[in-house]
Amino acid sequence: MINTAQDLPEYKKRLKRALDNKFLRNAMAAFAAAYPEGRARALTGVDFEALRVEIARGKDETLPRLEELYEAFKAKAEAAGIKVHLAKTAREANEIIAAIAAEGGAKKIVKSKSMTAEETFLNDHLEAEGLEVVETDLGEWIIQLRHEGPSHMVMPAIHLSRDQVAELFTKVTGTTQEPDIESLVKVARRELRKHFLSADMGISGANFAIAETGTLGIMTNEGNGRLVTTLPRIHVALVGLDKLVPDLASALKILKALPKNATGQVITSYVTWITGPTECKAAPSGLKDLHIVFLDNGRLALSKDPVFAEVLRCIRCGACANVCPIYSLVGGHNYGHVYIGAIGLILTYFYHGRKNDRAIVQNCLNCLACKAVCPAGINLPLLIKKVHGEVLAEEEDRPLKNRLLRRVLHNRRLFHFLLRRASLAQKPFAREGFIRHLPFFFGKEHGFRSLPAVVRTPLRDRWARVAGKVAQPRLKVALFAGCLVDFVYPEQGEALARLLQERQIQVDFPPDQSCCGLPAKCMGEMEIAREMAIQNLKALDPADYDHVLVLCASCGSHIKGTYPLLLKKEPGLGVKVQQLAEKLVDFSSFMTEVLKVKPEEFLGRKEKAAYHAPCHLCRGLKVTGPPRELLKVAGYEYVPAKNEEVCCGMGGTFSTDFPELSAELLKNKLDNVAATGAELLVTDCPGCVLQLKGGMDKRGGKIRVKHLAEAVAATRKEGSKGK
Amino acid sequence: MDSPNLLQLLREKAEAVQVVVQEITDLAEACRYAVEVTSRQGGATIAAPGWDPATLSLLKDICQAAQIEVLTENLREQASRLHTGLTLADWGLAETGTLVHESSSEDLRLATMLSETHIAVLPLSRLQPDATALEAELNGLMHSPPRYLAFITGASRTADIERVLTLGVHGPLELHLLLLKD
Ligand code: SF4
Ligand code: SF4
């Protein structure tokens, strides 16, 4: 029933269709706006960071002991009279459940929501065995009637309108149903009540399996989970092995985070704790016939994987989809297979195979929004790239761009030679810093922004001229420029040099530095990313400097966040990389926190400036206050824009891989900026500058786009030395 | 947190999820309240499983006058007739506005699940700050199976159609919380 695109051309067709679906777009946009507010409200007074660390630690302690916990659970549950089964594969789980139904003479089954049952395609299996299966969660029932898969882990029918539901319910009941939500809910109450009362068997999932007592914990809002586990004489719970927790305390910790993060509720309406078969007057014995089927389906192996075990920390809150800019553009049916959102891009590979993942896994901006809200502290963006790497490794041919990258990137001389050649080749087309005719291999979908020209003289060749020796420097810093500042926007580096030299700071440009390697990581080429990290560490010895400055938030967050992960096993380098990470500082933090610049050092021009927060600055380096603070110190009137921290759609190579999606995100961004009435748009990542400047040029907008370093250099009082 | 603050928090959190909160001084008041709500809503039955004989006979007396039938057992067979469920909660959790019912008895469970309006009485001596404060008690119950423990916070709800909050999808449409000073 679920059919996920298996190649890029097909996937892009579907993405286009989703972008054209007005209802979906509005529904997703409304949700994207409402979710963060609800979540923030629910989390008021909760130390989310502390809770996240606790949940992650708890899971990490549990994962290596899953088998042991399973045995403990089983012993307790069996002693209480529960029948416990272990299914190695999805198919085995379905067969076990079908056999339980057959043995108990069950014909009709009511089900409450279970992502694990979606994972195994349980309904298909049971229906093929001639059983009647009725989903009882309203959203699940709707999509079951429509023969669709869920488009969200918590709100499976979020892609549908009340009109579509009314039409569907009219068909189901045989009487006309008005598109009024309250009465539609009543229809479901009435129809499903009949099923609850006449079913022989109930199937549920579970949020927790508590080993110490053999208890299941189930969270629901509608109350269907309680009816499913109460009315029919047989109850089967299908539970992933990853739901095992040692004790009640661990479950309560997760309970504290899950509903707040999932739907902005302090707690779900119902939390049900079942230990052993309780009274059931429909059962011949007077007690429920209770079965628990634990599903492995790769989980035990995954729990031992040195890199990917982390994904089993997931508590299925769905937040990583809720905040994902791509999810909010195209919806869940285009952003996952069974599991949806960031975690879906990863789990699909393990639970539903490479073919279903190979197209969707490429559709990630690496914007870090998912990582920032995950209550289990899973490094989702990095794992997405690693899965992408695994997928590539198994493909027969790597895409052309990957092959080129592999040949060029790790040879700095060749790479820089080619960049210089590009500057010559584009010369006839370049004007005002933009390429005015796109090269033939770009299709028209790439025309949503003007592309910048590669400069003739990169920053590295200008450095000796712009940044001379400072006689008695207060500080000695190194600039890690990154490719864009070096070869496309050297003026950003020059602005920095001017500001720092006046303040008696020696800034060096270590000449052997190269690309930070982030593009390689983003294309799933982890090996090259690692080589680039080693090269740069050799080029720039952190011991020589007080600070290492970056103007590019993406380089900065890659070096600080990912280098240590890439090089932790490298003898000697692990230490250096830690030192580098500790000395690395972004421009705004350096100016406000290290130099502590003051308004007197700048002209108070009071120009209205909007700010775009680069993903890799606000979430990657977790720097949010300093850039806004610096804007004000430098004499600008900072005007806040809506969704300042939402990705601009650049995402490195993402914008050339998925230009239509990138264009939409850029449009939203520029619309929000235009609404502020700003004269200037400032950001502090050259990648974002490229995207925003190109988009602004294309739409003929009047707002100038600048890197924060340029904006600050522009209002400095000439000769102001600071202190 | 001292008890007036706990009480305040419970109220706040319960009302935030559309619970009707009322303070009462004795169980007779609870019975009168249930009868009044049931009559007002045009209901004909009150399911009252698990009550002590004295309270039950009190309830029956008031119901008789109002021509409301009291149901105490075999609720499964009368599923379509349940209007009000009147139950005694085992604990309250202030932090989340939650009621805890040890509902291993099927009739008690059904009264809280199938009724249109659920009215729960919570003796204030049973109010706890949060689930963690109740951990030992809950653990004790889980160690003596079989057990069906329910945390109930507000009425049954859904937002599955266009994310519009709608109450009473499968369980009760209303939850009333009667706080008994004991
Ligand atoms: S990194 Fe951004 S684009 Fe990628 S999955 Fe996470 S939220 Fe979505
Ligand atoms: S990966 Fe994290 S954010 Fe996503 S569903 Fe799992 S726990 Fe929630």
GROMACS .gro file of C-alpha atoms and ligand atoms in nm, chain A residues 153 261 314-320 343 373-376 378 380, ligand 2:
model
   24
  153MET     CA    1   0.375   0.925   1.353
  261ASN     CA    2   0.750   1.719   2.273
  314CYS     CA    3   1.402   0.709   1.973
  315ILE     CA    4   1.084   0.738   2.178
  316ARG     CA    5   0.866   0.807   1.871
  317CYS     CA    6   0.752   1.156   1.958
  318GLY     CA    7   0.750   1.270   1.596
  319ALA     CA    8   0.912   1.604   1.681
  320CYS     CA    9   1.192   1.559   1.429
  343ILE     CA   10   1.428   0.932   1.211
  373VAL     CA   11   1.431   1.907   1.946
  374CYS     CA   12   1.503   1.536   1.978
  375PRO     CA   13   1.436   1.443   2.342
  376ALA     CA   14   1.663   1.142   2.308
  378ILE     CA   15   2.001   1.153   1.865
  380LEU     CA   16   1.989   1.273   1.342
  907SF4     S1   17   1.420   1.069   1.665
  907SF4    FE1   18   1.397   1.199   1.844
  907SF4     S2   19   1.260   1.361   1.775
  907SF4    FE2   20   1.244   1.199   1.621
  907SF4     S3   21   1.069   1.076   1.689
  907SF4    FE3   22   1.252   0.983   1.778
  907SF4     S4   23   1.269   1.075   1.980
  907SF4    FE4   24   1.130   1.205   1.865
   0.00000   0.00000   0.00000
